[in-house]
PDB file of C-alpha atoms in Angstrom:
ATOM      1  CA  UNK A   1     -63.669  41.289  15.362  1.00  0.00           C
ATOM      2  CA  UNK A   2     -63.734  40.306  18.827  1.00  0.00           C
ATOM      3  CA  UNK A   3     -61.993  42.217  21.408  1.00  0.00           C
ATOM      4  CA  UNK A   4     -59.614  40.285  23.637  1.00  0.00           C
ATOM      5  CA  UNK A   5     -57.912  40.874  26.691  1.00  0.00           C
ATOM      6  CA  UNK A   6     -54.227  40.971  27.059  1.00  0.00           C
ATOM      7  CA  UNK A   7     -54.992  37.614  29.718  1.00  0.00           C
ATOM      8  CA  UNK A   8     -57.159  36.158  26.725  1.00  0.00           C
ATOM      9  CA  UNK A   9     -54.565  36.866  24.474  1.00  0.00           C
ATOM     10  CA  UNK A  10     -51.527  35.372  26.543  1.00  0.00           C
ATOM     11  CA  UNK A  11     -53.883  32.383  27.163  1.00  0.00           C
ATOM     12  CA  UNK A  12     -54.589  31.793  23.498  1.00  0.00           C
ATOM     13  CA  UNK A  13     -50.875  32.160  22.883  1.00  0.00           C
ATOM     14  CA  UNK A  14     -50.208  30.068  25.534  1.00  0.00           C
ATOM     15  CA  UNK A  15     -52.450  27.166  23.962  1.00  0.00           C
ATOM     16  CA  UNK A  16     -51.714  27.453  20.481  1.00  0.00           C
ATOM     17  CA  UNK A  17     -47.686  27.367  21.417  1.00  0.00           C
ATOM     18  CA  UNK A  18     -48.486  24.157  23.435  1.00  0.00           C
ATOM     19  CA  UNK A  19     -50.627  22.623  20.511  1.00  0.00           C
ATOM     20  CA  UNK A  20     -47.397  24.000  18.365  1.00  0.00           C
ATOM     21  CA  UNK A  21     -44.679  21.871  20.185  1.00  0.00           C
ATOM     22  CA  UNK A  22     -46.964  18.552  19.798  1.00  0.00           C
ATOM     23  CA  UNK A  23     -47.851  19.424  15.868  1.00  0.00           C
ATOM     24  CA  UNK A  24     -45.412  20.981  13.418  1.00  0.00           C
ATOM     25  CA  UNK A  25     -47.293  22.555  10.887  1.00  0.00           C
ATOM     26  CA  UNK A  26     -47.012  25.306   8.166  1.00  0.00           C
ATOM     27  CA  UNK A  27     -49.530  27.760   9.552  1.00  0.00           C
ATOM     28  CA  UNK A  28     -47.654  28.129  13.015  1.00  0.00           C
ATOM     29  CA  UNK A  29     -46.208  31.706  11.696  1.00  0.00           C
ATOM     30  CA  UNK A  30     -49.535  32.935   9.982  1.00  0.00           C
ATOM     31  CA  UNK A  31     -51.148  32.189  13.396  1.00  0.00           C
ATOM     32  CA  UNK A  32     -48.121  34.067  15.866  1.00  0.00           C
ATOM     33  CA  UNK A  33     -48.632  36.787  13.053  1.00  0.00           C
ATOM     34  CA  UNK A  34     -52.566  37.029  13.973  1.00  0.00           C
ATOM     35  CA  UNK A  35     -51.213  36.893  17.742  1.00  0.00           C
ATOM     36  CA  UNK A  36     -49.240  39.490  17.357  1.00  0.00           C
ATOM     37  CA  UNK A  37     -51.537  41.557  15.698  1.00  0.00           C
ATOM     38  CA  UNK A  38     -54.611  41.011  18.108  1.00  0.00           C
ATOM     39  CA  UNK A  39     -51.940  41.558  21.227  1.00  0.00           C
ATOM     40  CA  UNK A  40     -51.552  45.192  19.547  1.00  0.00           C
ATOM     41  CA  UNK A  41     -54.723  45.672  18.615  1.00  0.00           C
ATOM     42  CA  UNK A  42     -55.824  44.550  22.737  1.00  0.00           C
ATOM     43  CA  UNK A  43     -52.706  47.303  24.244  1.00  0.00           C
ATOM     44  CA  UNK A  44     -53.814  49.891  21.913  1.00  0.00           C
ATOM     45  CA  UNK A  45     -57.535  49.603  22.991  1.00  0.00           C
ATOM     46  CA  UNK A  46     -56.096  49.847  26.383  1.00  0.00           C
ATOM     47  CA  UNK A  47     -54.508  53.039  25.623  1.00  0.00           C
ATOM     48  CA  UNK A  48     -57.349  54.463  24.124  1.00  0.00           C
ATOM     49  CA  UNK A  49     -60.191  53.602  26.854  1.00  0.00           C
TER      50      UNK A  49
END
């Protein structure tokens, strides 16, 4: 998996909640769960570098 940024991440976040507001759709909580989980994954490779 890539690794991402915390600025990568917030942009991603960013886009998908803009692309969320203009599309309702089922998969908008599977994808703010894989968010969430790259956002940790990004602050705890912070922590450990």
């Amino acid at each position: 998996m890539e690794r991402l940024t915390l600025s990568e991440v917030a942009s991603r976040y960013l886009l998908n909640e803009r692309t969320v507001r203009n599309h309702t759709n089922p998969t908008v909580k599977q994808v703010k769960e894989i968010i969430k989980k790259a956002t940790e994954q990004a602050q705890h490779a912070r922590e450990v570098d």
